[in-house]
Coordinates of C-alpha atoms and ligand atoms in Angstrom, one line a residue:
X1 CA 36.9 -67.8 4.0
X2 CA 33.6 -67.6 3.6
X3 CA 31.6 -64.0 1.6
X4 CA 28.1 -63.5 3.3
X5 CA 26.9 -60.1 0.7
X6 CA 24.9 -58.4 3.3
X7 CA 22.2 -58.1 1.1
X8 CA 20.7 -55.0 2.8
X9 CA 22.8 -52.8 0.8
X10 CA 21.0 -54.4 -3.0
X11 CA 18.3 -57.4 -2.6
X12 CA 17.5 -57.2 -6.2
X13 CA 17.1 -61.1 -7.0
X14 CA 19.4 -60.2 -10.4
X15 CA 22.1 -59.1 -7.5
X16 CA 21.4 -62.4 -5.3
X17 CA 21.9 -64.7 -8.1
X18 CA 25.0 -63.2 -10.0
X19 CA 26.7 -63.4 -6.6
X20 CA 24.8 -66.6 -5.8
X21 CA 26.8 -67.9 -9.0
X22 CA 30.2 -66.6 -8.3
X23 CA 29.7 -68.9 -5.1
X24 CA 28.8 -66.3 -2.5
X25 CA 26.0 -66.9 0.1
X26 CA 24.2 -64.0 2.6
X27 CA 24.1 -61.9 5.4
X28 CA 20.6 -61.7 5.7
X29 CA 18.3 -60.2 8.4
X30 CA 14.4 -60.6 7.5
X31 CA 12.0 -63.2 6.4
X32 CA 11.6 -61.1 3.7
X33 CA 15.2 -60.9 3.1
X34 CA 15.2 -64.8 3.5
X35 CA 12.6 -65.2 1.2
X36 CA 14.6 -63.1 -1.5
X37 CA 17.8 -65.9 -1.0
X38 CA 15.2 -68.8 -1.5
X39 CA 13.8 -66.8 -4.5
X40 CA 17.1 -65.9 -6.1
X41 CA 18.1 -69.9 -5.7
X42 CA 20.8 -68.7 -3.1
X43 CA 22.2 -70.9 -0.7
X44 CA 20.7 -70.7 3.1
X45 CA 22.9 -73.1 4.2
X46 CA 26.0 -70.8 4.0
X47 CA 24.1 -67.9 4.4
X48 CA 23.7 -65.8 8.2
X49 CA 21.0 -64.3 10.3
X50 CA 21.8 -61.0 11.9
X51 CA 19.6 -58.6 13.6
X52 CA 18.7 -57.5 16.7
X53 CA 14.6 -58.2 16.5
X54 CA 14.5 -61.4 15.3
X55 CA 10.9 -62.4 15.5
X56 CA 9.3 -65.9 16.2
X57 CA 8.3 -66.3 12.7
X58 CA 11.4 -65.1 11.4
X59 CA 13.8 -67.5 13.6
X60 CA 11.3 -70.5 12.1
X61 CA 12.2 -69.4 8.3
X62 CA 15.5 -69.4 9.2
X63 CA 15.9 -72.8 10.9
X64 CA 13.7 -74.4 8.0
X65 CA 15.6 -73.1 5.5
X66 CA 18.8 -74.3 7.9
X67 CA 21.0 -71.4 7.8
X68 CA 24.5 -71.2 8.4
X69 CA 24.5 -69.4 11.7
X70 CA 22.4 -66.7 14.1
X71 CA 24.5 -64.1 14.8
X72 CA 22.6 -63.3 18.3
X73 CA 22.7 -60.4 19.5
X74 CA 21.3 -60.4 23.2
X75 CA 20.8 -62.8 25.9
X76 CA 16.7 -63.1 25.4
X77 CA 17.2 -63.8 22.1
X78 CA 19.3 -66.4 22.7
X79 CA 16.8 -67.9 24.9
X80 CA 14.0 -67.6 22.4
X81 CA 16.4 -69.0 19.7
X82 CA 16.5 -72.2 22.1
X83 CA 12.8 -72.0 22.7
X84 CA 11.7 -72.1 19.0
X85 CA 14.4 -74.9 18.0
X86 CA 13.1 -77.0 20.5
X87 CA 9.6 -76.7 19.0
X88 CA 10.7 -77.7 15.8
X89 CA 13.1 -80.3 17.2
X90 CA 16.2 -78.8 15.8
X91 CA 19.4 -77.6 17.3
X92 CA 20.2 -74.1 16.5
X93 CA 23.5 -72.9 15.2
X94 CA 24.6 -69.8 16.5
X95 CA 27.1 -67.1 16.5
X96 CA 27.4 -64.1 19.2
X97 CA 27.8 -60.6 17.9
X98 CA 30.2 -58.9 20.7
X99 CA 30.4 -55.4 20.6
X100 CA 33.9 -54.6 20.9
X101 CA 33.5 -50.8 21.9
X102 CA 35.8 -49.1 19.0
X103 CA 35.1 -45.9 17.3
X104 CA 34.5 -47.0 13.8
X105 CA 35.2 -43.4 13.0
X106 CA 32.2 -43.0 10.1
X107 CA 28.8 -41.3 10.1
X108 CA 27.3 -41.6 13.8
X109 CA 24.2 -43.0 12.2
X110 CA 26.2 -45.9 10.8
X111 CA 28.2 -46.5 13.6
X112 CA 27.7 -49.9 15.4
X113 CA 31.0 -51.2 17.2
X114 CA 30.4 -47.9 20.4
X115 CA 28.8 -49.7 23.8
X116 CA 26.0 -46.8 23.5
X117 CA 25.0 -48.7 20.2
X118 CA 22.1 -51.0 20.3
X119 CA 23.9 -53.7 18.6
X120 CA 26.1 -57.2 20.1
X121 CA 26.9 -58.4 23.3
X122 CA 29.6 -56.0 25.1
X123 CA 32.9 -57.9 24.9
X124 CA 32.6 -57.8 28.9
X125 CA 29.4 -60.0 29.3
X126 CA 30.0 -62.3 26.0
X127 CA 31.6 -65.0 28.2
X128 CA 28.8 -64.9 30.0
X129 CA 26.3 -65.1 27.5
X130 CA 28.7 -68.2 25.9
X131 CA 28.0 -69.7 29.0
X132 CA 24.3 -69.5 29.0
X133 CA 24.4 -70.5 25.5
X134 CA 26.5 -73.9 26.3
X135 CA 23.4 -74.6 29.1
X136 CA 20.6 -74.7 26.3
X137 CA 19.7 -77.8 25.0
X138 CA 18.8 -76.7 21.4
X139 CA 21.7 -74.2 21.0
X140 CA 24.5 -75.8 19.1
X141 CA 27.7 -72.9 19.5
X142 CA 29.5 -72.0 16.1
X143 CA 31.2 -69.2 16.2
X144 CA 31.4 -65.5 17.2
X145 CA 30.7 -62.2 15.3
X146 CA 31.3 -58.4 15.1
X147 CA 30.6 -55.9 13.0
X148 CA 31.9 -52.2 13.8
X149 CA 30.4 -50.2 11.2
X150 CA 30.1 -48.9 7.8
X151 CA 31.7 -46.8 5.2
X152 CA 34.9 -47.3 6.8
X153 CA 37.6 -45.5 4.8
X154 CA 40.5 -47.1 7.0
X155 CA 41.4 -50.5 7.7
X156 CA 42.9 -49.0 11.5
X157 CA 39.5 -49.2 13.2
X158 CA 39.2 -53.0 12.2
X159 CA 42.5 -53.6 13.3
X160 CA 41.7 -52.5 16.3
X161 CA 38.5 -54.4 17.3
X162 CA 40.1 -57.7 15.5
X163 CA 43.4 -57.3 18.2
X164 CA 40.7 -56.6 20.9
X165 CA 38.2 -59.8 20.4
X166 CA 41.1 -61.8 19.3
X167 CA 41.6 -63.0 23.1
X168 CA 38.3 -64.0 23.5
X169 CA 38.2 -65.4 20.4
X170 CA 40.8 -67.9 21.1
X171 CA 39.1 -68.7 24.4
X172 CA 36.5 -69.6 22.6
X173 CA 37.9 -72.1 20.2
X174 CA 39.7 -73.9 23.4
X175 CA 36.1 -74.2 25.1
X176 CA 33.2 -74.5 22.9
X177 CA 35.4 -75.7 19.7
X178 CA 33.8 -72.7 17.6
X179 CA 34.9 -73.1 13.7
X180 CA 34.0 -69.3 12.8
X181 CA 34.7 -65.7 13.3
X182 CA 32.5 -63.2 10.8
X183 CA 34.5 -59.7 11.0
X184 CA 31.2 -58.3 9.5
X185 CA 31.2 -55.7 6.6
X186 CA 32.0 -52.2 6.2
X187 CA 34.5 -51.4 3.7
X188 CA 34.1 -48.3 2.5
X189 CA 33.5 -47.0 -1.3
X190 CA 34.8 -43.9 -3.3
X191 CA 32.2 -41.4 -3.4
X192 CA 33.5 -38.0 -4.4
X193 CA 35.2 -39.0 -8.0
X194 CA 33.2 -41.8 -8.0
X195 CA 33.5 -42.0 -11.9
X196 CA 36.9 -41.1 -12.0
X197 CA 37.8 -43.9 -9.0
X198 CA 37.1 -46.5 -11.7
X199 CA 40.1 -45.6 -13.6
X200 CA 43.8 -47.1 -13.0
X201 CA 45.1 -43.7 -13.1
X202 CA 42.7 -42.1 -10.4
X203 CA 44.1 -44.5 -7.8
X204 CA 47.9 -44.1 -8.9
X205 CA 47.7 -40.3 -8.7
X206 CA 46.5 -40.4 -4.8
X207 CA 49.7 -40.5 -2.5
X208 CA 49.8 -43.4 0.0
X209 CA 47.8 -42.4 3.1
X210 CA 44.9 -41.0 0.9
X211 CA 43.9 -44.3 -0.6
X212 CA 40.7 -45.4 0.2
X213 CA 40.3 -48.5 1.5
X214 CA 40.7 -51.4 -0.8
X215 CA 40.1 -55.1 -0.2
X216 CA 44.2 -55.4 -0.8
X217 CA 45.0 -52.8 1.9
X218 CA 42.0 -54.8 4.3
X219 CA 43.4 -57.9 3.7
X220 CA 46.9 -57.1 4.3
X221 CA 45.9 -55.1 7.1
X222 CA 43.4 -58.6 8.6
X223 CA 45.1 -61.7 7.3
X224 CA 48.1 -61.4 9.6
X225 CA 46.1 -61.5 13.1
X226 CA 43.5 -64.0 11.8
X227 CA 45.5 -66.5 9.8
X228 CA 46.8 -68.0 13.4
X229 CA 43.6 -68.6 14.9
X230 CA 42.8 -71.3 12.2
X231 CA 39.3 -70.7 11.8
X232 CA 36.9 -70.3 9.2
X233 CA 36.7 -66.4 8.7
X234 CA 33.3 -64.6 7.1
X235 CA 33.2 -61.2 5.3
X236 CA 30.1 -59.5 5.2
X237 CA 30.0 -56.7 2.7
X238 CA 27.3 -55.1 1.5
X239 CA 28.0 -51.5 -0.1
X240 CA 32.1 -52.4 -1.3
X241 CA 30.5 -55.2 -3.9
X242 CA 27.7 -52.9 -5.6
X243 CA 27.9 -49.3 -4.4
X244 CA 29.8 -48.0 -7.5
X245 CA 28.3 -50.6 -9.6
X246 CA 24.6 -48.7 -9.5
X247 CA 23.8 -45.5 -11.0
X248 CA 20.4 -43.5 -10.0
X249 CA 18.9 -41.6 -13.1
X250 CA 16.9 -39.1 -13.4
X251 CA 15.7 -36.1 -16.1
X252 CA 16.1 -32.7 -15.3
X253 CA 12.4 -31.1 -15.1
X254 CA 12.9 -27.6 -14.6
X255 CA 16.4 -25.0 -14.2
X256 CA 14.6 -22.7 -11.8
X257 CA 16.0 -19.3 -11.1
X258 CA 15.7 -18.1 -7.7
X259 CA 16.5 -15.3 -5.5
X260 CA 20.3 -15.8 -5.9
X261 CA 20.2 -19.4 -6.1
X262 CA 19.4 -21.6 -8.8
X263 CA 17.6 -25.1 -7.9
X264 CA 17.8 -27.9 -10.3
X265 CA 14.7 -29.9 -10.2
X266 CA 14.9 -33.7 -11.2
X267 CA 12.3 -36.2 -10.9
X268 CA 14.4 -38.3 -8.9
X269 CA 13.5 -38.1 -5.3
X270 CA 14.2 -38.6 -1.8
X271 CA 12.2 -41.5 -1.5
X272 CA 14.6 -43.3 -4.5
X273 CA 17.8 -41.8 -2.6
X274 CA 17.5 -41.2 0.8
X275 CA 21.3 -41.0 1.7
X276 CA 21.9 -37.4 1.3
X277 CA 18.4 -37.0 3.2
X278 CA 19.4 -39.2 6.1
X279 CA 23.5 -39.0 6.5
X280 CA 24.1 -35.6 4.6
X281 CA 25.8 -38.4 2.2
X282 CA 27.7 -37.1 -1.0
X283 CA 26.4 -38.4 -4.3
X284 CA 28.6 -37.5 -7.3
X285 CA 26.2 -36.0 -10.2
X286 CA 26.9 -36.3 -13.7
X287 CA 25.0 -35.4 -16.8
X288 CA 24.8 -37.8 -19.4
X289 CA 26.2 -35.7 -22.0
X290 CA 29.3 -33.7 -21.3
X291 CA 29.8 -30.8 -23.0
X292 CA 32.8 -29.2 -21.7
X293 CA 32.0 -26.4 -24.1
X294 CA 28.6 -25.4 -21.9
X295 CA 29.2 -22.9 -18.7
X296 CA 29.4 -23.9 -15.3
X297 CA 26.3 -23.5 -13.0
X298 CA 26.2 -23.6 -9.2
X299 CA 22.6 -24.8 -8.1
X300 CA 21.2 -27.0 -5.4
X301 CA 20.0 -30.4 -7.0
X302 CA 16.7 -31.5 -5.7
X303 CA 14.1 -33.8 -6.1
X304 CA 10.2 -32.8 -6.3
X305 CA 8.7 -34.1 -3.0
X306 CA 7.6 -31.4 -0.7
X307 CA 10.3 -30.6 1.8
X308 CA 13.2 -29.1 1.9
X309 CA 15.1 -32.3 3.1
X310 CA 14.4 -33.7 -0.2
X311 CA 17.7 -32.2 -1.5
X312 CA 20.7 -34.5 -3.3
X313 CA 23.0 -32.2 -3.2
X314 CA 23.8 -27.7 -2.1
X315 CA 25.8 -25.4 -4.1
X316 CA 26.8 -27.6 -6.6
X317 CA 29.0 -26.8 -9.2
X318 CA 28.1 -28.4 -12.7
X319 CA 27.8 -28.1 -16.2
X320 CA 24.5 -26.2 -17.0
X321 CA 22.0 -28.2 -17.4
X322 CA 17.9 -28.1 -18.7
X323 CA 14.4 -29.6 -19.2
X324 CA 15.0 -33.3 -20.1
X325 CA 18.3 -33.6 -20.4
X326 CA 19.7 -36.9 -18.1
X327 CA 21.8 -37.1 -14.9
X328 CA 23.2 -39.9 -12.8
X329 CA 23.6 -40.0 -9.2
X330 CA 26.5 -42.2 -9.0
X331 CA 27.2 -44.6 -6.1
X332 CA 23.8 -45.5 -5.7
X333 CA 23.9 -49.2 -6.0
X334 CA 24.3 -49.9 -2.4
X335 CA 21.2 -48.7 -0.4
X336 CA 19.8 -46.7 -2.5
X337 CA 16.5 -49.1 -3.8
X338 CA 16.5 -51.1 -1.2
X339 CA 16.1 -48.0 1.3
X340 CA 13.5 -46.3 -1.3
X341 CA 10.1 -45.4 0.0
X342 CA 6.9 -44.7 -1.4
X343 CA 6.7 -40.8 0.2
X344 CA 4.1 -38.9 -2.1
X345 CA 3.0 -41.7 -3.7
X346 CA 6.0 -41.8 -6.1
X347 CA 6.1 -45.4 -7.0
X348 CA 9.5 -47.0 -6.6
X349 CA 11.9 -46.9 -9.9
X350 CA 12.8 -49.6 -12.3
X351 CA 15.9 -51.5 -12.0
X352 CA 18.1 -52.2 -15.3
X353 CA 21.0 -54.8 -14.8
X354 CA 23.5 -53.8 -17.3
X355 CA 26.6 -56.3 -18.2
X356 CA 28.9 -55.1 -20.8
X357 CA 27.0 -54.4 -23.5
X358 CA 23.5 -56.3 -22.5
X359 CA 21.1 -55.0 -20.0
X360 CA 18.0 -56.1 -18.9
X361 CA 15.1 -54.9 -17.0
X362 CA 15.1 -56.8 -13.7
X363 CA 12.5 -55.0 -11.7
X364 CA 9.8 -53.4 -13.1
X365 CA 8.8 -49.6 -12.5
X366 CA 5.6 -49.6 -10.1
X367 CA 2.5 -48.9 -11.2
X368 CA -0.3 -46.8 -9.6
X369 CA -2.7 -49.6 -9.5
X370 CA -0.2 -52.1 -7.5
X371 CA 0.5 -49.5 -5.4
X372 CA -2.9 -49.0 -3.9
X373 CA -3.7 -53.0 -4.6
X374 CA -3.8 -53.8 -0.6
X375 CA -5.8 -50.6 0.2
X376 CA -9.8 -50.3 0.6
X377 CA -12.6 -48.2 1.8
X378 CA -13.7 -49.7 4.9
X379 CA -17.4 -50.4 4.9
X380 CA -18.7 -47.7 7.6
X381 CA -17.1 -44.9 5.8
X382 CA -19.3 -46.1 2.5
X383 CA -21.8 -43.4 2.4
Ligands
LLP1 N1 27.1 -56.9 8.6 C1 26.3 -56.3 9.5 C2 26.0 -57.0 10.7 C3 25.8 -55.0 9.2 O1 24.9 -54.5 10.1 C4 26.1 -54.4 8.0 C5 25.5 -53.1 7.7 C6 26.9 -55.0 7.1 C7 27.5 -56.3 7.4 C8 27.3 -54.4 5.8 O2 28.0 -53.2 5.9 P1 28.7 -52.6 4.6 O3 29.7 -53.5 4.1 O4 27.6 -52.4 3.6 O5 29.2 -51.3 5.1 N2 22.2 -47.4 5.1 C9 23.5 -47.0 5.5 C10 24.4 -48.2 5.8 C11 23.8 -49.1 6.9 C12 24.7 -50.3 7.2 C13 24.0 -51.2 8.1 N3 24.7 -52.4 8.4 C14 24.1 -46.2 4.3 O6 23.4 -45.9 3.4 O7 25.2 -45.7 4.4

């Protein structure tokens, strides 16, 4: 087995090189992201490169630094794969991403196993493809890949793509000798009761059926029909490894009272936490201090960038709250920064890592003047 942390979900170097040191490698799919693992001291050589744009430039980083595998995801890439390795005299390990056409069941914006998805081969052309891939001269065929989706909350949907490439799979082995199958990422975290899911007793009081899914119940649920094929497996998860382990804080600015509604106003933002924005996602908030002795308030939490959209949460019922007092958006260690943008020129946050009782800054909060660093006043607009 081999853990790939698909490192779209927290690139923080800190992240890269505590899982770096536990022995883990990458699921990587940038330059950029590539240059993170090289910066982080990560190993490229068990790490992956997925996506389905792979540029020029990006496909020579990745041979350089001699990654693990390219998990290819259509036929031209393949051939530019070829093309490029050739140029640099290297063969090219690679991986096809077949797209197993299953119903990952999760938000349709994080769906990627459905043929009407842009991602993988279809299951029905990846001999094919195989084929082509065996004619190349500078493509050296390691293994094969799929990924169905994310925030999966039940291991059935990954049961039933694994049963459905299995076949093919085998095929593979007996033809082209491939030594891996990645199963991709996608388990799922606890968001509603996020804090409470970290306790012992949160998990023991939820009847069997209404367990999230747990790396126990995945493996249990895996292991069985991928033990026989004897090949090296890869995980790829991204959100299940740092999701609950990253808070989002922010101060309360204002309580504003309005016509039948109150809106909470923090100075956290879209642009730090898109999710709820872009997938309706729920975000568990809790204030710092609880003070069970306080009223309840209903009020929609937002953030102060100017549209509507930039809303964390509707109707939410909470202890009342005021100017400056603290509140964490929980769950937000898993694309949260790493999807943050710079909308209203809000520069992006700072990043603490905390470890038991020590905690460090690891990414300083932006400044003004780095922000507009790269920008100028052209010339014929100087008056
Ligand atoms: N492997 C591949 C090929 C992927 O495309 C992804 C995620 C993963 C692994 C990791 O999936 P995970 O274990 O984190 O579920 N921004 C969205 C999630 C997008 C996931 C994209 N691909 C969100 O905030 O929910």
């Amino acid at each position: 087995m081999q853990l790939c942390f698909a490192m779209k979900a927290n690139s923080n170097l800190a992240i890269l090189r505590l899982f770096s040191n536990l022995g883990g490698a990458f699921d990587l799919v940038s330059g950029g992201e590539l240059t993170r693992v090289l910066a982080a001291g990560g190993s490229t050589s068990r790490s992956v490169f997925a996506g389905v744009g792979k540029s020029v430039a990006e496909i020579k980083l990745a041979l350089e630094a001699g990654v693990y595998g390219f998990h290819v995801e259509s036929e031209p890439e393949l051939a530019r794969i070829n093309h490029v390795a050739g140029q640099l005299g290297r063969k090219a390990p690679i991986a096809i991403r077949v797209n197993p056409d299953v119903d990952a069941k999760t938000h349709a914006k994080i769906t990627t196993g459905k043929s009407d998805n842009k991602f993988g081969i279809p299951l029905k052309y990846a001999a094919a493809a195989y084929e082509a891939a065996a004619k190349y001269p500078n493509i050296e065929i390691k293994g094969v890949q799929m990924h169905i989706g994310s925030q999966l909350t039940s291991a059935a949907p990954f049961v039933e793509a694994v049963k459905k490439v299995i076949p093919f799979v085998e095929q593979l082995k007996k033809l082209y000798g491939i030594t891996y199958f990645s199963v991709g990422g996608g388990i799922g975290i606890v968001y509603e009761d996020a804090l409470a899911s970290g306790d012992a007793a949160w998990w023991s009081s939820k009847p069997e059926g209404e367990r999230p899914l747990t790396p126990e119940s995945y493996g249990a649920a895996l292991a069985p029909l991928l033990a026989p094929l004897g090949l090296k497996i890869l995980l790829e998860p991204g959100r299940f490894l740092v999701g609950n382990a990253g808070v989002l804080l922010s101060r309360v600015e204002y309580l504003k009272r309005g016509s039948g509604k109150n809106f909470l106003v923090v100075d956290a933002a879209m642009n730090d936490l898109v999710r709820p924005a872009m997938y309706e996602a729920y975000h568990e908030v809790v204030p710092l201090v609880r003070d069970s002795a306080r009223p309840a308030m209903q009020a929609d939490i937002v953030g102060p960038i100017c549209e509507s959209g930039d809303c964390f949460a509707k109707d939410r019922t909470m202890q009342t709250l005021g100017e400056g007092e603290l509140v964490a958006f929980m769950s937000a260690g898993a694309y949260g920064y790493t999807m943050a943008s710079r909308y209203n020129t809000r520069p992006a946050p700072a990043e603490v890592l905390v470890s038991g009782s020590r905690f460090e800054l690891v990414n300083a909060r932006e400044n003004f003047d780095a922000m507009l660093a790269g920008e100028k006043i052209p010339g014929f607009l100087k008056t």
